[in-house]
Short mmCIF file of C-alpha atoms in Angstrom, two decimals:
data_model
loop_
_atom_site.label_atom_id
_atom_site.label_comp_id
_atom_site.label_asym_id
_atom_site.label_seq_id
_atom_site.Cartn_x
_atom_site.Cartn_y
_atom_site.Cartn_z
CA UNK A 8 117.38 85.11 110.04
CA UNK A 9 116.59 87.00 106.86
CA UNK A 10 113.76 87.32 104.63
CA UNK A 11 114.86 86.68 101.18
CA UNK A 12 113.28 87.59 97.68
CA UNK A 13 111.53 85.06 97.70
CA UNK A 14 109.29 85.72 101.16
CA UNK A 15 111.04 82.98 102.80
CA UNK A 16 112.13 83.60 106.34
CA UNK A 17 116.15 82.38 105.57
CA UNK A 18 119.64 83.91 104.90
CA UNK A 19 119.20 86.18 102.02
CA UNK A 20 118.48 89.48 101.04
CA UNK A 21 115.94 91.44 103.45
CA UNK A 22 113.03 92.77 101.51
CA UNK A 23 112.01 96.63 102.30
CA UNK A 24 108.46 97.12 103.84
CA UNK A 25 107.07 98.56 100.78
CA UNK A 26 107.89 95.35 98.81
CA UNK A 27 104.92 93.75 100.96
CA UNK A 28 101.77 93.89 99.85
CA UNK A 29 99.51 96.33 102.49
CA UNK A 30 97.75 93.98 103.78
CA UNK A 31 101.12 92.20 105.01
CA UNK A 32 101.03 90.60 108.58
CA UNK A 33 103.97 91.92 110.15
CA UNK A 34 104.69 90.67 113.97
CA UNK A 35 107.49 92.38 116.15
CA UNK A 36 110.40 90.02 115.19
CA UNK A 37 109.28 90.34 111.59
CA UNK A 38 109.86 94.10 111.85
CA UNK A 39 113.17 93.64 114.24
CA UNK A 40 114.54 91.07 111.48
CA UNK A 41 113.89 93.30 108.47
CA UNK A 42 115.42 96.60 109.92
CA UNK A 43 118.17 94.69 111.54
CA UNK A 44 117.53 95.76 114.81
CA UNK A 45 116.52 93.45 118.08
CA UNK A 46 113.26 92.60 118.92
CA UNK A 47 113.73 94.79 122.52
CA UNK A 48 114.27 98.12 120.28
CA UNK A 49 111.14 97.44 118.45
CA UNK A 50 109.19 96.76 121.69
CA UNK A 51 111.17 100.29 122.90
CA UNK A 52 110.17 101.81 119.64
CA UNK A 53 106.37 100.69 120.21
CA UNK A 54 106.29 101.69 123.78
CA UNK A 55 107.61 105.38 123.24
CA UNK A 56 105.33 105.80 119.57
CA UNK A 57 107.84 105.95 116.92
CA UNK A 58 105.89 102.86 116.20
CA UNK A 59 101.99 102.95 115.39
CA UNK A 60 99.91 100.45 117.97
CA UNK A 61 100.60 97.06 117.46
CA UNK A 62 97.17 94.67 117.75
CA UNK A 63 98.10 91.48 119.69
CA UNK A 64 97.80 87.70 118.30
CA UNK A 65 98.22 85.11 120.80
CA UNK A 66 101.87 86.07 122.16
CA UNK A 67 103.10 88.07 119.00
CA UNK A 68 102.25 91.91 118.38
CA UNK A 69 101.45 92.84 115.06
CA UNK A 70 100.99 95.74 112.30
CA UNK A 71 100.05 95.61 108.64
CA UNK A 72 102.67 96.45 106.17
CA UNK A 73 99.97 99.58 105.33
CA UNK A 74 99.86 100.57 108.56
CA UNK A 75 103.68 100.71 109.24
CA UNK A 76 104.09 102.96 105.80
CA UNK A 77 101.24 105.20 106.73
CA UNK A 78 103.07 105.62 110.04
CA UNK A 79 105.76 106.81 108.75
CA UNK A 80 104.91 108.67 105.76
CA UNK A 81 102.91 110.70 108.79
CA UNK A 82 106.01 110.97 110.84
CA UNK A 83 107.82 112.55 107.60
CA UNK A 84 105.08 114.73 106.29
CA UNK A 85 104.93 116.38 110.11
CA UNK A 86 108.74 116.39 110.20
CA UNK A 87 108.67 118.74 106.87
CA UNK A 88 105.68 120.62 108.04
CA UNK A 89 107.50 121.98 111.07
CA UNK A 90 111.13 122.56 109.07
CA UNK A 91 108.35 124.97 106.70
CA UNK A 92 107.22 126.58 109.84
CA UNK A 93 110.45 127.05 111.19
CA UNK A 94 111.56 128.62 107.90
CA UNK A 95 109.08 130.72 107.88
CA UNK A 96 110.17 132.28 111.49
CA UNK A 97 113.59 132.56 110.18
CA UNK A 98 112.63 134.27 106.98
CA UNK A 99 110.36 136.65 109.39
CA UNK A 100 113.36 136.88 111.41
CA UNK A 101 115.63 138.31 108.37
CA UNK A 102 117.79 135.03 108.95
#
């Protein structure tokens, strides 16, 4: 199952996360359906932080489209900080 342009959960075209509006409810097999991965990698993903903390509704676990973006812009911003620093040692290094 796809979510199309439209919203609708059906075969279509899958929307990106910042196509949502921030204040999105996103649940596990939301996220596992629009990165085309299964709902046990997501659950992986969560459990080992590559994902932010989920809050839990009823049986579901759930994010806000916000929330997932921030997560990652975070994860990118540190991923460049430390390629700086490490360019830095290199350049100190005469590499």
């Amino acid at each position: 199952m796809k979510i199309d342009a439209s919203g609708d959960m059906k075969s279509g075209i899958i929307l990106k996360l910042g196509d949502f509006h921030p204040a999105s409810i996103i649940s596990e097999s939301a996220l596992a359906t629009l990165l085309e991965k299964s709902l046990e990698t997501i659950r992986r993903w969560r459990r080992k932080g590559e994902l932010p903390d989920s809050v839990p509704l009823g049986k579901n676990r759930i994010w806000t489209a916000q929330c997932l973006i921030d997560h990652f812009a975070k994860q990118l911003e540190e991923l460049a900080r430390k390629r700086r620093e490490q360019a830095k040692r290199l350049n100190a290094l005469g590499l």
